[in-house]
Coordinates of C-alpha atoms in Angstrom, one line a residue:
Chain A
X1 CA 38.4 73.9 -292.2
X2 CA 36.1 75.0 -289.4
X3 CA 37.8 77.2 -286.8
X4 CA 36.4 78.2 -283.4
X5 CA 37.8 81.2 -281.5
X6 CA 37.1 83.2 -278.4
X7 CA 37.7 86.9 -278.7
X8 CA 37.9 89.4 -275.8
X9 CA 35.9 92.5 -276.5
X10 CA 35.2 95.6 -274.5
X11 CA 31.5 95.9 -273.5
X12 CA 30.8 99.0 -275.5
X13 CA 28.9 99.8 -278.7
X14 CA 30.6 99.0 -281.9
X15 CA 33.2 96.6 -280.6
X16 CA 31.6 93.5 -282.1
X17 CA 31.6 95.2 -285.6
X18 CA 35.3 96.0 -285.1
X19 CA 36.0 92.3 -284.7
X20 CA 33.8 91.1 -287.5
X21 CA 34.9 93.6 -290.2
X22 CA 38.6 92.5 -290.3
X23 CA 37.5 88.8 -290.4
X24 CA 35.2 89.4 -293.4
X25 CA 37.8 91.5 -295.0
X26 CA 40.1 88.5 -295.2
X27 CA 37.4 86.7 -297.3
X28 CA 36.5 84.4 -294.4
X29 CA 33.0 83.0 -294.0
X30 CA 31.6 83.5 -290.5
X31 CA 29.5 80.4 -289.6
X32 CA 28.0 81.6 -286.4
X33 CA 28.6 84.0 -283.4
X34 CA 27.7 83.5 -279.8
X35 CA 27.6 86.9 -278.1
X36 CA 26.5 86.7 -274.4
X37 CA 26.7 90.2 -272.8
X38 CA 25.6 88.8 -269.4
X39 CA 28.8 86.8 -268.9
X40 CA 31.4 89.4 -268.1
X41 CA 35.1 88.8 -267.1
X42 CA 36.7 90.3 -264.0
X43 CA 38.1 93.2 -266.1
X44 CA 34.6 94.0 -267.4
X45 CA 35.2 92.7 -270.9
X46 CA 33.0 90.1 -272.6
X47 CA 33.9 86.9 -274.5
X48 CA 32.5 86.4 -278.0
X49 CA 32.7 83.0 -279.6
X50 CA 33.0 83.1 -283.4
X51 CA 33.2 80.0 -285.7
X52 CA 34.5 80.5 -289.2
X53 CA 35.3 78.5 -292.3
X54 CA 38.8 79.4 -293.6
X55 CA 42.0 78.2 -295.1
X56 CA 45.3 78.4 -293.2
X57 CA 46.6 81.4 -295.1
X58 CA 43.3 83.3 -294.4
X59 CA 43.6 82.5 -290.7
X60 CA 47.1 83.9 -290.5
X61 CA 45.9 87.1 -292.2
X62 CA 42.9 87.3 -289.8
X63 CA 45.1 87.0 -286.7
X64 CA 47.3 89.8 -287.8
X65 CA 44.4 91.9 -288.7
X66 CA 42.7 91.3 -285.3
X67 CA 45.9 92.1 -283.4
X68 CA 46.2 95.4 -285.4
X69 CA 42.7 96.2 -284.3
X70 CA 43.7 95.5 -280.6
X71 CA 41.3 92.6 -280.3
X72 CA 42.7 89.8 -278.1
X73 CA 42.3 86.2 -279.3
X74 CA 41.7 84.2 -276.1
X75 CA 41.7 80.8 -277.8
X76 CA 41.6 79.5 -281.4
X77 CA 41.5 76.0 -282.8
X78 CA 39.9 73.6 -285.2
X79 CA 36.4 72.8 -284.3
X80 CA 35.4 69.2 -284.1
X81 CA 31.9 67.6 -284.1
X82 CA 32.1 65.7 -280.8
X83 CA 28.5 65.3 -279.7
X84 CA 26.2 62.8 -281.3
X85 CA 22.5 62.3 -281.2
X86 CA 20.6 59.5 -282.9
X87 CA 16.8 59.5 -283.1
X88 CA 13.9 58.1 -285.2
X89 CA 11.4 60.0 -287.2
X90 CA 8.0 58.5 -288.2
X91 CA 5.7 60.1 -290.7
X92 CA 5.4 61.0 -294.4
X93 CA 9.1 61.9 -294.4
X94 CA 9.8 61.8 -298.1
X95 CA 6.6 63.6 -299.1
X96 CA 7.3 66.4 -296.6
X97 CA 10.8 66.9 -298.1
X98 CA 13.5 65.3 -296.0
X99 CA 16.2 67.3 -297.9
X100 CA 14.8 70.4 -296.3
X101 CA 15.2 68.8 -292.8
X102 CA 18.8 67.9 -293.6
X103 CA 19.5 71.3 -295.1
X104 CA 18.3 73.1 -292.0
X105 CA 20.7 71.2 -289.7
X106 CA 23.7 71.4 -292.1
X107 CA 23.2 75.1 -292.6
X108 CA 23.5 75.8 -288.8
X109 CA 27.3 75.6 -289.2
X110 CA 27.6 73.8 -285.8
X111 CA 26.0 70.5 -286.7
X112 CA 25.7 68.0 -289.5
X113 CA 23.6 65.0 -290.3
X114 CA 26.1 62.3 -290.6
X115 CA 23.9 59.3 -291.1
X116 CA 20.4 58.7 -292.3
X117 CA 18.6 55.4 -292.9
X118 CA 15.1 55.4 -294.4
X119 CA 12.6 52.5 -294.3
X120 CA 9.4 52.7 -296.4
X121 CA 6.8 50.0 -296.1
X122 CA 4.1 50.6 -298.7
X123 CA 3.5 53.8 -300.6
X124 CA 0.5 55.1 -298.6
X125 CA 1.8 54.1 -295.2
X126 CA 4.1 56.3 -293.0
X127 CA 7.8 55.7 -293.3
X128 CA 10.5 55.6 -290.6
X129 CA 14.0 57.1 -290.6
X130 CA 16.9 56.9 -288.3
X131 CA 19.0 60.1 -288.2
X132 CA 22.4 60.7 -286.6
X133 CA 23.5 64.3 -286.0
X134 CA 27.0 65.4 -284.9
X135 CA 27.5 68.7 -283.3
X136 CA 30.3 70.8 -281.8
X137 CA 28.9 70.6 -278.3
X138 CA 25.9 69.6 -276.0
X139 CA 24.4 73.1 -276.3
X140 CA 24.4 72.8 -280.1
X141 CA 22.7 69.4 -279.9
X142 CA 19.9 71.0 -277.9
X143 CA 19.6 73.8 -280.5
X144 CA 19.3 71.1 -283.3
X145 CA 16.6 69.4 -281.3
X146 CA 14.6 72.6 -281.2
X147 CA 15.0 73.0 -285.0
X148 CA 13.9 69.3 -285.5
X149 CA 10.9 69.7 -283.1
X150 CA 9.7 72.8 -284.9
X151 CA 9.9 71.0 -288.2
X152 CA 8.3 67.8 -286.8
X153 CA 5.4 69.8 -285.5
X154 CA 4.9 71.6 -288.9
X155 CA 5.2 68.4 -290.9
X156 CA 3.3 66.2 -288.5
X157 CA 6.3 63.9 -287.8
X158 CA 6.8 61.9 -284.6
X159 CA 10.3 62.0 -283.1
X160 CA 11.5 59.2 -280.9
X161 CA 14.5 60.4 -278.9
X162 CA 16.8 58.3 -276.7
X163 CA 15.5 57.8 -273.1
X164 CA 18.6 59.3 -271.6
X165 CA 19.4 62.8 -272.9
Chain B
X1 CA -7.7 41.9 -233.4
X2 CA -8.3 45.1 -235.3
X3 CA -11.7 45.2 -237.0
X4 CA -12.8 47.4 -239.9
X5 CA -16.1 47.9 -241.7
X6 CA -15.6 48.4 -245.4
X7 CA -17.8 49.7 -248.2
X8 CA -17.0 48.9 -251.8
X9 CA -18.3 51.5 -254.4
X10 CA -18.2 50.2 -258.0
X11 CA -18.4 46.5 -258.4
X12 CA -16.7 46.0 -261.8
X13 CA -13.6 43.9 -262.2
X14 CA -11.6 45.9 -259.6
X15 CA -14.3 46.1 -256.9
X16 CA -15.2 42.5 -257.4
X17 CA -11.5 41.5 -257.4
X18 CA -10.9 43.2 -254.1
X19 CA -14.0 41.6 -252.5
X20 CA -12.8 38.2 -253.7
X21 CA -9.4 38.7 -252.2
X22 CA -10.8 39.9 -248.9
X23 CA -12.9 36.8 -248.7
X24 CA -10.1 34.5 -249.9
X25 CA -7.6 35.9 -247.4
X26 CA -9.9 36.1 -244.5
X27 CA -8.0 33.5 -242.4
X28 CA -4.6 34.8 -243.4
X29 CA -5.6 38.4 -242.4
X30 CA -7.0 37.1 -239.1
X31 CA -3.6 35.5 -238.3
X32 CA -2.0 38.9 -239.0
X33 CA -4.5 40.5 -236.6
X34 CA -7.1 42.0 -239.0
X35 CA -10.8 41.3 -239.3
X36 CA -12.1 43.1 -242.5
X37 CA -15.9 43.1 -242.9
X38 CA -17.4 44.2 -246.2
X39 CA -20.6 45.8 -245.0
X40 CA -21.9 47.4 -248.3
X41 CA -21.3 46.9 -252.0
X42 CA -22.8 49.5 -254.2
X43 CA -23.0 49.6 -258.0
X44 CA -25.2 51.3 -260.6
X45 CA -27.6 48.4 -260.1
X46 CA -28.2 49.2 -256.4
X47 CA -26.7 48.0 -253.1
X48 CA -26.1 45.0 -250.9
X49 CA -26.0 45.7 -247.2
X50 CA -25.2 43.6 -244.1
X51 CA -23.6 45.4 -241.1
X52 CA -22.3 42.0 -239.9
X53 CA -20.4 41.4 -243.1
X54 CA -21.7 40.3 -246.5
X55 CA -21.3 36.9 -248.1
X56 CA -19.1 37.9 -251.0
X57 CA -19.4 34.6 -252.9
X58 CA -23.2 34.8 -253.2
X59 CA -23.1 38.4 -254.3
X60 CA -20.6 37.7 -257.1
X61 CA -22.8 34.8 -258.2
X62 CA -25.8 37.1 -258.1
X63 CA -24.0 39.6 -260.3
X64 CA -22.9 36.9 -262.7
X65 CA -26.6 35.8 -263.1
X66 CA -27.4 39.4 -264.0
X67 CA -29.7 39.9 -261.0
X68 CA -30.3 43.3 -259.5
X69 CA -28.9 44.1 -256.0
X70 CA -31.3 43.9 -253.1
X71 CA -31.5 47.6 -252.2
X72 CA -32.3 50.6 -254.4
X73 CA -29.7 52.8 -252.8
X74 CA -26.8 54.8 -254.1
X75 CA -23.3 55.2 -252.7
X76 CA -24.1 58.8 -251.5
X77 CA -27.3 57.5 -249.8
X78 CA -25.3 55.0 -247.8
X79 CA -22.3 57.1 -246.7
X80 CA -24.2 58.8 -243.8
X81 CA -26.6 55.9 -243.2
X82 CA -24.3 52.9 -242.7
X83 CA -21.6 52.6 -240.0
X84 CA -18.3 52.2 -242.0
X85 CA -14.6 52.8 -241.4
X86 CA -13.3 52.8 -245.0
X87 CA -15.0 53.5 -248.3
X88 CA -13.2 51.9 -251.3
X89 CA -13.9 53.9 -254.4
X90 CA -13.5 51.7 -257.6
X91 CA -15.8 53.4 -260.1
X92 CA -14.5 54.0 -263.7
X93 CA -12.1 56.9 -264.1
X94 CA -13.1 60.2 -265.6
X95 CA -10.3 62.7 -266.0
X96 CA -12.6 65.5 -267.3
X97 CA -14.5 66.2 -264.0
X98 CA -13.5 63.3 -261.8
X99 CA -17.1 62.1 -261.3
X100 CA -18.8 60.1 -260.0
X101 CA -15.7 59.1 -258.0
X102 CA -14.8 62.7 -256.9
X103 CA -18.3 63.2 -255.4
X104 CA -18.1 59.8 -253.6
X105 CA -14.7 60.6 -252.2
X106 CA -15.4 64.1 -251.0
X107 CA -18.8 63.1 -249.4
X108 CA -17.1 60.2 -247.7
X109 CA -14.3 62.3 -246.3
X110 CA -16.7 65.1 -245.1
X111 CA -18.6 62.4 -243.2
X112 CA -15.4 61.3 -241.5
X113 CA -15.1 58.0 -243.4
X114 CA -11.6 57.1 -244.6
X115 CA -11.1 56.5 -248.3
X116 CA -9.1 54.1 -250.4
X117 CA -9.3 54.4 -254.2
X118 CA -8.1 52.9 -257.5
X119 CA -9.8 55.7 -259.4
X120 CA -7.3 58.2 -261.0
X121 CA -9.9 60.7 -262.2
X122 CA -10.7 62.4 -258.9
X123 CA -6.9 62.7 -258.0
X124 CA -6.0 64.1 -261.4
X125 CA -8.8 66.7 -261.2
X126 CA -8.8 67.7 -257.5
X127 CA -5.8 66.3 -255.7
X128 CA -5.4 69.4 -253.5
X129 CA -9.1 69.6 -252.6
X130 CA -9.2 65.9 -251.7
X131 CA -6.1 66.2 -249.4
X132 CA -7.4 69.4 -247.7
X133 CA -10.8 67.8 -247.1
X134 CA -9.2 64.6 -245.6
X135 CA -7.0 66.8 -243.3
X136 CA -9.8 69.0 -242.2
X137 CA -11.9 66.0 -241.2
X138 CA -9.0 64.1 -239.7
X139 CA -9.4 61.1 -241.9
X140 CA -7.0 59.3 -244.3
X141 CA -7.0 58.7 -248.1
X142 CA -5.0 55.9 -249.7
X143 CA -4.5 55.9 -253.5
X144 CA -1.6 53.5 -254.1
X145 CA -3.8 51.6 -256.6
X146 CA -4.1 54.6 -258.9
X147 CA -0.5 54.2 -260.3
X148 CA 1.4 51.1 -261.3
X149 CA -1.1 48.4 -260.1
X150 CA 0.7 46.1 -257.7
X151 CA 3.9 48.2 -257.6
X152 CA 4.1 49.7 -254.1
X153 CA 5.4 53.0 -255.5
X154 CA 3.5 55.7 -253.5
X155 CA 3.9 54.0 -250.2
X156 CA 7.6 53.3 -250.9
X157 CA 8.2 57.0 -251.4
X158 CA 6.0 58.2 -248.6
X159 CA 7.4 55.5 -246.3
X160 CA 11.0 54.3 -246.8
X161 CA 12.1 57.2 -248.9
X162 CA 10.4 59.9 -246.9
X163 CA 13.7 61.6 -246.0
X164 CA 14.6 62.0 -249.7
X165 CA 13.5 64.7 -252.1
X166 CA 12.2 63.3 -255.4
X167 CA 14.0 65.0 -258.3
X168 CA 12.5 63.0 -261.2
X169 CA 10.3 60.0 -261.9
X170 CA 10.5 58.2 -265.2
X171 CA 8.9 54.9 -266.3
X172 CA 6.5 52.7 -268.2
X173 CA 3.2 53.2 -266.5
X174 CA 0.8 51.6 -269.0
X175 CA 0.8 47.8 -269.4
X176 CA -1.3 47.8 -272.6
X177 CA 1.1 50.1 -274.5
X178 CA 4.1 48.0 -273.2
X179 CA 2.4 44.8 -274.5
X180 CA 1.6 46.3 -277.9
X181 CA 5.2 47.6 -278.4
X182 CA 6.8 44.4 -277.1
X183 CA 4.7 42.3 -279.5
X184 CA 5.2 44.6 -282.5
X185 CA 9.0 44.4 -281.9
X186 CA 9.2 40.6 -281.4
X187 CA 6.8 39.7 -284.2
X188 CA 7.5 42.6 -286.7
X189 CA 3.8 43.2 -287.0
X190 CA 1.7 46.3 -287.5
X191 CA 0.3 48.3 -284.7
X192 CA -3.4 47.8 -285.8
X193 CA -3.0 44.0 -285.8
X194 CA -1.5 43.8 -282.4
X195 CA -4.0 46.2 -280.9
X196 CA -6.8 44.0 -282.2
X197 CA -5.2 40.9 -280.7
X198 CA -4.7 42.8 -277.4
X199 CA -8.4 43.6 -277.4
X200 CA -9.3 39.9 -278.0
X201 CA -7.1 38.9 -275.1
X202 CA -8.7 41.5 -272.8
X203 CA -5.3 43.3 -272.4
X204 CA -6.7 46.4 -274.2
X205 CA -10.2 47.9 -273.6
X206 CA -12.6 48.0 -276.5
X207 CA -12.0 51.7 -276.6
X208 CA -8.2 51.7 -276.1
X209 CA -7.7 55.4 -276.9
X210 CA -7.2 56.2 -273.2
X211 CA -4.2 53.8 -273.1
X212 CA -2.6 54.1 -276.6
X213 CA -2.9 57.9 -276.8
X214 CA -0.9 58.2 -273.6
X215 CA -3.8 59.8 -271.6
X216 CA -3.6 57.1 -268.9
X217 CA 0.2 57.5 -268.5
X218 CA -0.2 61.3 -268.4
X219 CA -2.9 61.1 -265.6
X220 CA -0.6 58.9 -263.5
X221 CA 2.2 61.4 -264.0
X222 CA 0.0 64.2 -262.6
X223 CA -0.8 62.1 -259.5
X224 CA 2.9 61.3 -258.9
X225 CA 4.0 64.9 -259.5
X226 CA 1.4 66.3 -257.1
X227 CA 1.6 63.7 -254.4
X228 CA 5.3 62.7 -254.4
X229 CA 7.1 65.8 -255.7
X230 CA 5.2 68.6 -254.1
X231 CA 4.2 70.0 -257.4
X232 CA 0.9 71.7 -258.3
X233 CA 0.2 70.5 -261.9
X234 CA -2.8 69.7 -264.0
X235 CA -3.4 67.3 -266.8
X236 CA -3.0 70.2 -269.3
X237 CA 0.6 70.7 -268.1
X238 CA 1.6 67.3 -269.6
X239 CA 3.0 67.1 -273.2
X240 CA 1.4 63.9 -274.5
X241 CA 2.1 61.6 -277.5
X242 CA 1.0 58.0 -277.5
X243 CA 2.1 54.9 -279.4
X244 CA -0.4 55.0 -282.3
X245 CA 2.2 56.0 -284.9
X246 CA 4.9 53.5 -284.0
X247 CA 5.7 51.4 -287.1
X248 CA 7.4 47.9 -287.3
X249 CA 10.1 49.7 -289.4
X250 CA 10.9 52.2 -286.6
X251 CA 11.3 49.2 -284.2
X252 CA 13.7 47.6 -286.7
X253 CA 15.7 50.8 -286.9
X254 CA 15.8 50.9 -283.1
X255 CA 16.9 47.3 -282.9
X256 CA 19.9 48.0 -285.2
X257 CA 21.0 50.5 -282.5
X258 CA 20.6 47.9 -279.7
X259 CA 17.4 49.6 -278.5
X260 CA 13.6 49.1 -278.4
X261 CA 10.8 51.7 -278.3
X262 CA 8.8 52.2 -275.1
X263 CA 6.1 54.7 -274.1
X264 CA 7.9 56.6 -271.3
X265 CA 6.2 59.0 -268.8
X266 CA 8.6 61.4 -267.2
X267 CA 8.4 64.2 -264.7
X268 CA 11.2 66.5 -263.6
X269 CA 10.8 68.9 -260.7
X270 CA 13.2 71.4 -262.2
X271 CA 11.5 73.3 -265.0
X272 CA 8.2 71.6 -264.1
X273 CA 8.5 69.3 -267.1
X274 CA 6.0 66.5 -267.6
X275 CA 6.1 64.5 -270.8
X276 CA 4.7 61.3 -272.2
X277 CA 6.3 60.1 -275.4
X278 CA 7.8 57.1 -277.2
X279 CA 11.5 56.8 -276.4
X280 CA 14.5 54.7 -277.6
X281 CA 15.4 52.5 -274.7
X282 CA 18.7 50.4 -274.9
X283 CA 18.2 46.7 -274.1
X284 CA 20.5 47.0 -271.1
X285 CA 18.7 50.0 -269.7
X286 CA 16.8 49.4 -266.4
X287 CA 13.5 50.6 -268.1
X288 CA 13.8 47.9 -270.8
X289 CA 11.0 45.5 -269.5
X290 CA 8.6 43.7 -271.8
X291 CA 5.0 42.4 -271.9
X292 CA 2.4 44.1 -269.7
X293 CA 5.0 44.9 -267.0
X294 CA 5.2 48.4 -265.5
X295 CA 8.5 49.9 -264.2
X296 CA 9.3 53.1 -262.5
X297 CA 12.7 54.8 -261.9
X298 CA 12.7 57.2 -259.1
X299 CA 15.6 59.7 -258.9
X300 CA 16.1 61.2 -255.4
X301 CA 18.6 63.6 -253.8
X302 CA 20.0 61.1 -251.3
X303 CA 19.3 57.5 -252.5
X304 CA 20.1 58.3 -256.2
X305 CA 18.2 56.1 -258.6
X306 CA 15.7 53.5 -257.3
X307 CA 13.9 51.2 -259.8
X308 CA 10.8 49.2 -259.0
X309 CA 8.9 46.9 -261.4
X310 CA 5.8 44.8 -261.3
X311 CA 2.4 44.0 -262.8
X312 CA 0.7 47.3 -263.6
X313 CA -2.9 46.2 -264.0
X314 CA -5.5 43.4 -263.4
X315 CA -8.0 43.0 -260.6
X316 CA -5.9 40.7 -258.5
X317 CA -2.7 42.9 -258.7
X318 CA -4.7 46.1 -258.0
X319 CA -6.3 44.4 -255.0
X320 CA -2.8 44.1 -253.5
X321 CA -2.4 47.9 -253.6
X322 CA -5.9 48.5 -252.3
X323 CA -5.4 46.0 -249.4
X324 CA -2.1 47.6 -248.5
X325 CA -3.8 51.0 -248.2
X326 CA -6.7 49.5 -246.2
X327 CA -4.4 47.8 -243.7
X328 CA -2.4 51.0 -243.3
X329 CA -5.6 52.9 -242.4
X330 CA -6.7 50.1 -240.1
X331 CA -3.3 50.4 -238.3
X332 CA -3.6 54.1 -238.1
X333 CA -7.2 54.8 -237.4
X334 CA -9.2 51.7 -236.3

């Protein structure tokens, strides 16, 4: 399961590594880290958001290990894909490797392609696809859009987004 | 009775349409207290001049017979020569350098002649310069007809909504694209087929690239951003994608979602974002209008969202916007 946690770290060199090493030592896969040094708390510490993929036993071990390293867990919980975006792609979608597009989204760790419907008219004409992405939050949806737009530009694909975003 | 002498520059479908409406509505306008006299009509073929007011019907008949105009004079020759209150600039739009319209407009303003125009090119290229020239010479310029045809968009914002700040404008600003997408969706036919049909019906120009590639919508966005939102943007600031790649299959996929696809122009003041692109529009969304209709959603700080729709093109509809600007100037200056 995917777990998101917020850790309180002192704003000094090496503290991020002190948090990551015990997590990795438990054999846990870190999916992504959001480390914003600009957002400081009143006591001068910073909050780092880390999303991991782990089993329950591994989580218990990790909590213990973090506490031992004097790293405070501000919040921890299972991460859910709550934000959804559906859009249409038009172009030579199959020829330009749609698997690669799906893979890039899935490997972000914060979003997945949950639905894809492809319509192909004739071989030489451009095909159309409807894609639904689910992500953990609005910010993550925006990041997915940037990934999609970069790929669309490279592969000459037109993206039709919803009018309200 | 307020009297105004009017010159029409450019006697294509828009210029001729305006002249026809002025002639047709002569009595109605007189009841309202306006006496509009068309004193010159200028085209590439020459000019017709009568300081007491031209006979519009006979000039249109002359044009239809393919006869040349009576005087070998250009618009620029006549600006200083003929006594006129308002010059109506209706020459074809050129968004690269704005000419010949830009030259006509600036010369007219410098000669203290008010201007009304349906020509987007000069305003896209030189909005600031035109406004400064009008102000310096204490004359007015009306350009309601450049965006949205008959929809009173510019005058609505500058009039009734003048206490509001415009945060964003979003809408369908090109009737040709709306017609093509509406037809493709309803009849599940290819873009190329519908475009050809639109050309035969006179809804699309022979060279429709200006419309279907989104250039026309982008030009209108630049005018709206500069004139209604206090921005200082150029055509190059707009991200543009047209409707040429929309497939019947993509419209099918949209339909399964309860949506259709429309070419939407949008400008947001924050982040200086101007974009023209095809968008998924739910059937129950205010912007979901079909056929050749235009629609604009204005987002303001006080009123919230205001939506206004109407016919976006055509000589008769554009005449409504031109006449509205003409009468505003007559009220203010004549």
